[in-house]
Amino acid sequence: MTTAHDSAAPADPASGTLTYPFHDWSQQLSPHYARLRASGPPVCPVVSAYTGDRLWLVTRYATAVQVLEDARLSSAAAMASGSPRQEPVELRAPGTRGNAIALLKEAGLRAVLADGLGPRAVRRHQEWIRQRAGHLMHGLVERRDTIDLAGEFALPLARQTASRTLLGGLGADEEEQLVRWADLGLRFCGATPQQQVGAFTDMHRFFLAQARRLADSPGEHLLKTVAATCTDGGRLSDEGLAEVAELLVVAGYPTSAGFLCGALITLLNHPEVVAALNRDPALIPSAVEELLRHTPLATGSAKRRATEDVQVDGVTIKAGEVVMVSMEAVNHDPEAFENPDAFILGRQGPAHLGFGRGLHFCPGNRLARCLIEAMVRAVAGHPGLRLSVAPEDIRWHEGLFFRRPEAIPASW
């Protein structure tokens, strides 16, 4: 069983400063977050456990809003090569930009990304996603043995949705290979830096060879839209299209797969909520929002780099320094959310920060909500589903950027 570390706060021997991340791979958030919120400064100094870089960490809701809404604290600058980082390696293949959003913006295609993930685009896929979730769940209903809701429901639903809506005609073997590369690259521990860089390199080579083919595949998917759109500067190069495809994998699959798994566990830990949703499906949108607030996903934090000196709650973030926001900690801040560790349908209060806030609010939020809604609807339609093990006995993959259980044993 993997649990959050509950020992004294890990510290950098030279300075005594907390090291980060806290290695809480399961749904149990590290107690260090609560301790920092209760007694630490609003912006706390930490040291990367992997690079030794000095960073700032935010765990309080009000401070997080300030950071995420300040244009002087830049996501693009934080992703630039050589920037201080929490991760063991830079998240890119050598020689690539590693920032497809900036590339699209420079090519005049930023609006294409927004439109391709906007309300009309998501509505085109909504019924298919609901039917796919229902079909996968229906295939499990007649089973009398223990089923794995991760491997047999959440992961295929996430993969198939990403293929249909984002990347086009991926074969099953290609989907699995992309997942392996993403899992290898997007981790804090469990692989060597050389293996991680190799995973990003192999993914880039794959898309250099295959992105145009995928863009030409049938269906209404985002890669096709981006590839087909011309601006004053022409179309994206093969290199640029490969980087966009890599972004769609990295942002579209590990996050959705991990969150669906975590949200399933949350729901099955609250059978009274599932029963309420079964009686009144109109409550499902409320359940989706509370899942997004309540269920932790990332094991690290969203990062912003100061482009000039910035004051944040009395702390000076100097130009070039990186400040990180733990969305998981912020969404459980008792100063913002009453009884934050409880799952409450119809919760009132401020908006959760599950998709960020400000200039870099997640453009895929509508598609993610659509996917989560389809999962919740499928579970609510079968309220007899139960975990087959105690929640604390579920085993989790260690070291991933996005929490994911090895399996979710369940039965009827």
Short mmCIF file of C-alpha atoms in Angstrom, two decimals:
data_model
loop_
_atom_site.label_atom_id
_atom_site.label_comp_id
_atom_site.label_asym_id
_atom_site.label_seq_id
_atom_site.Cartn_x
_atom_site.Cartn_y
_atom_site.Cartn_z
CA MET A 1 0.00 0.00 0.00
CA THR A 2 1.30 3.45 -0.88
CA THR A 3 0.40 6.35 1.38
CA ALA A 4 1.47 9.94 1.84
CA HIS A 5 4.58 10.45 3.91
CA ASP A 6 3.57 11.50 7.42
CA SER A 7 7.00 11.97 8.90
CA ALA A 8 8.73 15.21 9.73
CA ALA A 9 8.89 17.48 6.72
CA PRO A 10 11.71 16.43 4.35
CA ALA A 11 14.39 19.10 4.32
CA ASP A 12 17.35 20.17 2.24
CA PRO A 13 20.37 19.42 4.45
CA ALA A 14 22.14 22.66 3.56
CA SER A 15 19.28 25.05 4.31
CA GLY A 16 16.67 23.13 6.28
CA THR A 17 14.11 24.13 3.64
CA LEU A 18 11.34 21.70 2.69
CA THR A 19 12.07 19.58 -0.36
CA TYR A 20 9.36 19.20 -2.99
CA PRO A 21 7.35 17.30 -4.20
CA PHE A 22 6.09 15.52 -1.08
CA HIS A 23 5.78 12.06 -2.70
CA ASP A 24 2.06 11.64 -1.97
CA TRP A 25 1.12 9.33 -4.82
CA SER A 26 -2.27 8.17 -3.50
CA GLN A 27 -5.47 10.15 -2.85
CA GLN A 28 -4.23 10.97 0.62
CA LEU A 29 -2.70 14.45 0.38
CA SER A 30 0.58 14.92 2.20
CA PRO A 31 0.03 16.46 5.65
CA HIS A 32 2.74 18.96 4.80
CA TYR A 33 0.21 20.95 2.75
CA ALA A 34 -2.13 21.42 5.71
CA ARG A 35 0.79 22.31 7.98
CA LEU A 36 1.99 24.97 5.56
CA ARG A 37 -1.50 26.44 5.21
CA ALA A 38 -1.92 26.57 8.97
CA SER A 39 1.45 27.91 10.06
CA GLY A 40 3.67 28.62 7.08
CA PRO A 41 4.03 31.87 5.14
CA PRO A 42 1.54 32.48 2.28
CA VAL A 43 4.37 31.79 -0.18
CA CYS A 44 6.72 29.16 1.22
CA PRO A 45 10.30 28.52 0.06
CA VAL A 46 10.99 24.93 -1.05
CA VAL A 47 13.79 23.11 -2.82
CA SER A 48 13.32 20.71 -5.73
CA ALA A 49 14.11 17.20 -4.55
CA TYR A 50 15.53 16.42 -8.00
CA THR A 51 17.37 19.52 -9.23
CA GLY A 52 18.12 21.43 -6.04
CA ASP A 53 16.46 24.51 -7.54
CA ARG A 54 14.98 26.95 -5.04
CA LEU A 55 11.26 27.51 -5.64
CA TRP A 56 8.21 29.07 -3.97
CA LEU A 57 5.08 27.07 -3.06
CA VAL A 58 1.52 28.37 -2.58
CA THR A 59 -1.05 26.29 -0.69
CA ARG A 60 -3.75 28.88 0.15
CA TYR A 61 -6.69 29.73 -2.09
CA ALA A 62 -6.56 33.53 -1.89
CA THR A 63 -2.83 33.62 -2.59
CA ALA A 64 -3.24 31.16 -5.47
CA VAL A 65 -5.82 33.41 -7.13
CA GLN A 66 -3.40 36.33 -6.88
CA VAL A 67 -0.57 34.31 -8.45
CA LEU A 68 -2.64 32.79 -11.26
CA GLU A 69 -4.17 36.13 -12.27
CA ASP A 70 -0.90 38.10 -12.36
CA ALA A 71 0.39 38.39 -15.94
CA ARG A 72 3.90 39.05 -14.60
CA LEU A 73 3.98 35.45 -13.39
CA SER A 74 4.32 33.58 -16.67
CA SER A 75 3.64 29.95 -17.53
CA ALA A 76 5.62 30.25 -20.78
CA ALA A 77 8.64 31.61 -18.94
CA ALA A 78 8.41 28.77 -16.43
CA MET A 79 8.57 26.24 -19.28
CA ALA A 80 11.56 27.88 -20.95
CA SER A 81 14.79 25.91 -21.11
CA GLY A 82 16.98 26.55 -18.08
CA SER A 83 14.14 27.75 -15.86
CA PRO A 84 14.14 26.55 -12.22
CA ARG A 85 11.95 23.46 -12.03
CA GLN A 86 10.45 20.84 -9.75
CA GLU A 87 10.80 18.04 -12.35
CA PRO A 88 13.89 15.84 -12.83
CA VAL A 89 14.15 16.74 -16.55
CA GLU A 90 12.84 19.38 -18.91
CA LEU A 91 9.56 18.14 -20.35
CA ARG A 92 10.55 18.13 -24.00
CA ALA A 93 12.59 16.30 -26.59
CA PRO A 94 16.02 17.93 -27.03
CA GLY A 95 15.90 20.63 -29.67
CA THR A 96 12.14 21.24 -29.44
CA ARG A 97 10.32 24.27 -28.06
CA GLY A 98 8.38 22.30 -25.47
CA ASN A 99 5.65 24.95 -25.55
CA ALA A 100 3.10 24.19 -28.26
CA ILE A 101 0.70 26.85 -26.93
CA ALA A 102 3.27 29.57 -27.62
CA LEU A 103 3.99 28.02 -31.02
CA LEU A 104 0.28 28.11 -31.92
CA LYS A 105 -0.02 31.68 -30.73
CA GLU A 106 2.94 32.78 -32.86
CA ALA A 107 1.41 31.01 -35.88
CA GLY A 108 -1.91 32.79 -35.37
CA LEU A 109 -3.59 29.51 -34.39
CA ARG A 110 -4.34 30.11 -30.70
CA ALA A 111 -8.02 30.70 -31.51
CA VAL A 112 -8.13 27.42 -33.44
CA LEU A 113 -7.17 25.55 -30.30
CA ALA A 114 -9.82 27.39 -28.27
CA ASP A 115 -12.51 26.77 -30.91
CA GLY A 116 -11.50 23.13 -31.29
CA LEU A 117 -12.06 22.60 -27.58
CA GLY A 118 -15.00 24.98 -27.26
CA PRO A 119 -18.70 24.33 -26.60
CA ARG A 120 -19.72 23.51 -30.17
CA ALA A 121 -16.80 21.14 -30.71
CA VAL A 122 -17.48 19.33 -27.43
CA ARG A 123 -21.20 19.02 -28.18
CA ARG A 124 -20.32 17.17 -31.39
CA HIS A 125 -18.62 14.49 -29.30
CA GLN A 126 -20.85 14.48 -26.22
CA GLU A 127 -23.28 11.78 -27.23
CA TRP A 128 -20.50 9.48 -28.44
CA ILE A 129 -18.61 9.89 -25.15
CA ARG A 130 -21.77 9.15 -23.14
CA GLN A 131 -22.53 6.10 -25.26
CA ARG A 132 -18.96 4.87 -24.99
CA ALA A 133 -19.01 5.18 -21.20
CA GLY A 134 -22.37 3.42 -21.08
CA HIS A 135 -21.15 0.64 -23.39
CA LEU A 136 -18.04 0.01 -21.29
CA MET A 137 -20.09 -0.07 -18.09
CA HIS A 138 -22.74 -2.30 -19.64
CA GLY A 139 -20.04 -4.82 -20.50
CA LEU A 140 -19.22 -5.08 -16.80
CA VAL A 141 -22.75 -5.29 -15.44
CA GLU A 142 -23.23 -9.02 -15.99
CA ARG A 143 -19.86 -9.94 -14.50
CA ARG A 144 -20.08 -11.75 -11.19
CA ASP A 145 -16.39 -11.79 -10.50
CA THR A 146 -14.23 -8.86 -9.42
CA ILE A 147 -13.71 -6.26 -12.11
CA ASP A 148 -10.99 -3.64 -12.51
CA LEU A 149 -12.63 -0.26 -13.05
CA ALA A 150 -9.28 1.28 -13.97
CA GLY A 151 -8.17 -1.16 -16.66
CA GLU A 152 -11.63 -2.11 -17.91
CA PHE A 153 -13.44 1.22 -17.76
CA ALA A 154 -11.58 4.46 -16.94
CA LEU A 155 -8.38 3.93 -18.93
CA PRO A 156 -10.00 2.73 -22.17
CA LEU A 157 -12.59 5.51 -21.93
CA ALA A 158 -9.84 8.11 -21.55
CA ARG A 159 -7.71 6.64 -24.37
CA GLN A 160 -10.57 6.28 -26.81
CA THR A 161 -11.87 9.76 -26.10
CA ALA A 162 -8.43 11.30 -26.61
CA SER A 163 -8.02 9.44 -29.89
CA ARG A 164 -11.44 10.46 -31.20
CA THR A 165 -11.45 14.11 -30.11
CA LEU A 166 -7.79 15.10 -30.17
CA LEU A 167 -5.52 12.91 -32.27
CA GLY A 168 -7.53 11.00 -34.85
CA GLY A 169 -6.94 7.47 -36.08
CA LEU A 170 -4.54 5.98 -33.57
CA GLY A 171 -4.33 2.21 -33.55
CA ALA A 172 -4.58 0.34 -30.25
CA ASP A 173 -0.85 -0.45 -30.29
CA GLU A 174 -0.05 3.21 -30.95
CA GLU A 175 -2.30 4.33 -28.10
CA GLU A 176 -0.55 1.95 -25.71
CA GLN A 177 2.90 3.06 -26.85
CA LEU A 178 2.05 6.73 -26.38
CA VAL A 179 0.76 5.95 -22.89
CA ARG A 180 4.04 4.18 -22.04
CA TRP A 181 6.10 7.13 -23.26
CA ALA A 182 3.94 9.61 -21.34
CA ASP A 183 4.16 7.54 -18.14
CA LEU A 184 7.92 7.31 -18.49
CA GLY A 185 8.46 11.00 -19.19
CA LEU A 186 5.92 12.44 -16.75
CA ARG A 187 7.24 11.15 -13.47
CA PHE A 188 9.24 12.36 -10.50
CA CYS A 189 10.95 9.05 -9.73
CA GLY A 190 11.14 5.47 -10.95
CA ALA A 191 13.13 6.19 -14.12
CA THR A 192 16.52 7.63 -14.97
CA PRO A 193 16.76 11.08 -16.56
CA GLN A 194 18.12 9.40 -19.68
CA GLN A 195 15.04 7.18 -19.90
CA GLN A 196 12.74 10.16 -19.45
CA VAL A 197 14.46 12.24 -22.12
CA GLY A 198 14.41 9.17 -24.35
CA ALA A 199 10.65 8.85 -23.92
CA PHE A 200 10.08 12.45 -25.03
CA THR A 201 12.49 11.95 -27.91
CA ASP A 202 10.75 8.77 -29.09
CA MET A 203 7.34 10.43 -28.88
CA HIS A 204 8.59 13.37 -30.95
CA ARG A 205 10.04 11.07 -33.59
CA PHE A 206 6.76 9.17 -33.75
CA PHE A 207 4.76 12.31 -34.39
CA LEU A 208 7.27 13.69 -36.89
CA ALA A 209 6.57 10.53 -38.89
CA GLN A 210 2.85 10.12 -38.14
CA ALA A 211 1.24 13.49 -37.32
CA ARG A 212 0.28 14.28 -40.93
CA ARG A 213 -1.25 10.82 -41.35
CA LEU A 214 -3.22 11.26 -38.16
CA ALA A 215 -4.34 14.72 -39.22
CA ASP A 216 -5.71 13.25 -42.44
CA SER A 217 -7.60 10.47 -40.67
CA PRO A 218 -11.43 10.52 -40.61
CA GLY A 219 -13.42 12.33 -37.94
CA GLU A 220 -13.62 15.76 -36.39
CA HIS A 221 -10.57 15.89 -34.17
CA LEU A 222 -8.39 18.76 -33.05
CA LEU A 223 -5.18 17.71 -34.79
CA LYS A 224 -7.00 17.72 -38.13
CA THR A 225 -8.37 21.21 -37.48
CA VAL A 226 -4.96 22.59 -36.52
CA ALA A 227 -3.23 20.97 -39.50
CA ALA A 228 -5.82 22.21 -41.99
CA THR A 229 -5.96 25.84 -40.82
CA CYS A 230 -3.98 28.40 -42.78
CA THR A 231 -2.91 31.81 -41.49
CA ASP A 232 -0.89 34.61 -43.03
CA GLY A 233 2.17 32.59 -42.16
CA GLY A 234 0.88 29.46 -43.86
CA ARG A 235 0.33 26.10 -42.21
CA LEU A 236 2.24 24.62 -39.32
CA SER A 237 5.44 22.81 -40.24
CA ASP A 238 5.79 19.09 -39.58
CA GLU A 239 7.93 19.98 -36.57
CA GLY A 240 5.25 22.31 -35.23
CA LEU A 241 2.46 19.82 -35.82
CA ALA A 242 4.46 17.13 -34.00
CA GLU A 243 4.82 19.42 -30.98
CA VAL A 244 1.08 20.13 -30.98
CA ALA A 245 0.36 16.39 -31.09
CA GLU A 246 2.73 15.84 -28.16
CA LEU A 247 0.89 18.52 -26.19
CA LEU A 248 -2.43 16.79 -26.89
CA VAL A 249 -1.04 13.49 -25.57
CA VAL A 250 0.62 14.94 -22.48
CA ALA A 251 -2.27 17.24 -21.55
CA GLY A 252 -5.08 15.03 -22.78
CA TYR A 253 -4.43 11.48 -21.64
CA PRO A 254 -2.52 11.17 -18.31
CA THR A 255 -4.70 13.87 -16.74
CA SER A 256 -8.03 12.43 -17.87
CA ALA A 257 -7.03 8.84 -17.13
CA GLY A 258 -5.77 9.66 -13.67
CA PHE A 259 -8.69 11.88 -12.80
CA LEU A 260 -11.34 9.41 -13.97
CA CYS A 261 -9.74 6.74 -11.78
CA GLY A 262 -9.57 9.02 -8.77
CA ALA A 263 -13.12 10.27 -9.28
CA LEU A 264 -14.40 6.69 -9.51
CA ILE A 265 -12.82 5.90 -6.16
CA THR A 266 -14.31 9.08 -4.67
CA LEU A 267 -17.79 8.17 -5.91
CA LEU A 268 -17.62 4.59 -4.69
CA ASN A 269 -16.48 5.87 -1.30
CA HIS A 270 -19.76 7.81 -1.18
CA PRO A 271 -22.56 5.37 -2.12
CA GLU A 272 -25.14 7.81 -0.76
CA VAL A 273 -24.03 10.29 -3.43
CA VAL A 274 -24.33 7.66 -6.17
CA ALA A 275 -27.83 6.80 -4.92
CA ALA A 276 -28.80 10.49 -4.98
CA LEU A 277 -27.50 10.85 -8.53
CA ASN A 278 -29.44 7.76 -9.56
CA ARG A 279 -32.65 9.26 -8.17
CA ASP A 280 -32.02 12.71 -9.64
CA PRO A 281 -29.66 12.92 -12.65
CA ALA A 282 -30.07 16.71 -12.60
CA LEU A 283 -27.53 16.65 -9.74
CA ILE A 284 -24.80 15.23 -11.99
CA PRO A 285 -23.29 18.62 -13.02
CA SER A 286 -22.96 19.52 -9.33
CA ALA A 287 -21.25 16.18 -8.69
CA VAL A 288 -18.78 16.85 -11.51
CA GLU A 289 -17.75 20.18 -10.00
CA GLU A 290 -17.38 18.73 -6.51
CA LEU A 291 -15.30 15.86 -7.91
CA LEU A 292 -13.03 18.40 -9.58
CA ARG A 293 -12.55 20.19 -6.26
CA HIS A 294 -12.38 17.17 -3.99
CA THR A 295 -10.35 14.59 -5.96
CA PRO A 296 -6.58 15.23 -6.07
CA LEU A 297 -4.81 14.70 -9.39
CA ALA A 298 -1.36 16.28 -9.64
CA THR A 299 1.49 15.25 -7.36
CA GLY A 300 3.40 18.43 -8.17
CA SER A 301 2.26 21.99 -8.75
CA ALA A 302 1.42 24.45 -11.53
CA LYS A 303 4.38 26.76 -12.03
CA ARG A 304 4.81 30.42 -12.99
CA ARG A 305 8.05 32.36 -13.45
CA ALA A 306 8.36 36.03 -12.55
CA THR A 307 9.23 38.26 -15.49
CA GLU A 308 9.92 41.10 -13.03
CA ASP A 309 9.95 41.47 -9.27
CA VAL A 310 6.45 40.73 -7.92
CA GLN A 311 5.00 41.16 -4.42
CA VAL A 312 2.73 38.28 -3.41
CA ASP A 313 1.15 38.66 0.02
CA GLY A 314 4.18 40.54 1.29
CA VAL A 315 6.72 38.12 -0.20
CA THR A 316 8.96 39.32 -3.02
CA ILE A 317 9.24 36.92 -5.93
CA LYS A 318 12.31 38.14 -7.80
CA ALA A 319 12.53 38.22 -11.57
CA GLY A 320 13.52 34.76 -12.82
CA GLU A 321 12.23 32.91 -9.76
CA VAL A 322 9.48 30.29 -10.02
CA VAL A 323 6.38 30.19 -7.83
CA MET A 324 4.24 27.05 -7.79
CA VAL A 325 0.57 26.58 -6.89
CA SER A 326 -0.64 23.25 -5.52
CA MET A 327 -4.18 23.08 -6.88
CA GLU A 328 -4.81 20.06 -4.66
CA ALA A 329 -3.86 21.94 -1.48
CA VAL A 330 -5.69 25.09 -2.57
CA ASN A 331 -8.91 23.17 -3.29
CA HIS A 332 -8.81 21.83 0.27
CA ASP A 333 -8.16 25.19 1.95
CA PRO A 334 -10.59 25.53 4.88
CA GLU A 335 -10.41 29.32 4.58
CA ALA A 336 -12.10 28.97 1.17
CA PHE A 337 -14.18 25.79 1.51
CA GLU A 338 -16.13 24.85 4.60
CA ASN A 339 -15.38 21.28 5.68
CA PRO A 340 -13.08 20.91 2.65
CA ASP A 341 -12.37 17.19 3.01
CA ALA A 342 -16.08 16.29 2.78
CA PHE A 343 -17.77 15.51 -0.55
CA ILE A 344 -20.85 17.78 -0.66
CA LEU A 345 -23.31 17.81 -3.54
CA GLY A 346 -24.48 21.33 -4.30
CA ARG A 347 -21.57 22.88 -2.42
CA GLN A 348 -21.70 26.66 -2.27
CA GLY A 349 -18.63 28.85 -2.23
CA PRO A 350 -15.85 30.04 -4.51
CA ALA A 351 -14.99 28.32 -7.77
CA HIS A 352 -12.53 25.45 -7.46
CA LEU A 353 -9.17 25.78 -9.19
CA GLY A 354 -9.17 22.33 -10.77
CA PHE A 355 -8.61 23.90 -14.20
CA GLY A 356 -6.48 26.78 -12.99
CA ARG A 357 -7.48 30.40 -13.35
CA GLY A 358 -6.62 33.50 -15.33
CA LEU A 359 -4.69 33.59 -18.59
CA HIS A 360 -3.83 29.89 -18.48
CA PHE A 361 -7.22 28.48 -17.54
CA CYS A 362 -7.23 25.00 -19.08
CA PRO A 363 -8.60 25.23 -22.65
CA GLY A 364 -9.69 21.59 -22.46
CA ASN A 365 -11.96 22.14 -19.46
CA ARG A 366 -15.21 21.60 -21.40
CA LEU A 367 -14.03 18.33 -22.90
CA ALA A 368 -12.81 17.18 -19.49
CA ARG A 369 -16.14 18.04 -17.88
CA CYS A 370 -17.96 16.18 -20.67
CA LEU A 371 -15.83 13.07 -20.07
CA ILE A 372 -16.28 13.20 -16.28
CA GLU A 373 -20.03 13.73 -16.70
CA ALA A 374 -20.25 10.62 -18.89
CA MET A 375 -18.40 8.58 -16.27
CA VAL A 376 -20.62 9.85 -13.44
CA ARG A 377 -23.74 9.16 -15.48
CA ALA A 378 -22.61 5.58 -16.16
CA VAL A 379 -21.86 4.95 -12.47
CA ALA A 380 -25.09 6.59 -11.29
CA GLY A 381 -27.04 4.30 -13.60
CA HIS A 382 -25.71 1.27 -11.68
CA PRO A 383 -25.78 2.15 -7.96
CA GLY A 384 -24.94 -1.41 -6.88
CA LEU A 385 -21.27 -1.00 -7.83
CA ARG A 386 -18.91 -1.28 -4.84
CA LEU A 387 -15.19 -1.32 -4.14
CA SER A 388 -13.97 -4.86 -3.43
CA VAL A 389 -11.17 -3.68 -1.13
CA ALA A 390 -10.86 -1.01 1.51
CA PRO A 391 -9.87 2.32 -0.09
CA GLU A 392 -6.59 2.34 1.82
CA ASP A 393 -5.67 -1.04 0.27
CA ILE A 394 -5.80 0.25 -3.30
CA ARG A 395 -2.28 0.28 -4.73
CA TRP A 396 -1.04 3.34 -6.63
CA HIS A 397 1.63 3.88 -9.25
CA GLU A 398 4.52 5.63 -7.55
CA GLY A 399 6.24 8.67 -8.96
CA LEU A 400 3.75 9.77 -11.64
CA PHE A 401 2.94 13.46 -12.11
CA PHE A 402 -0.75 12.52 -12.16
CA ARG A 403 -2.05 10.08 -9.53
CA ARG A 404 -3.31 6.78 -10.91
CA PRO A 405 -4.10 3.52 -9.14
CA GLU A 406 -2.68 0.26 -10.42
CA ALA A 407 -6.22 -1.15 -10.35
CA ILE A 408 -9.63 -0.37 -8.88
CA PRO A 409 -11.06 -3.74 -7.74
CA ALA A 410 -14.87 -3.58 -7.68
CA SER A 411 -17.90 -5.83 -7.77
CA TRP A 412 -21.69 -5.68 -7.88
#
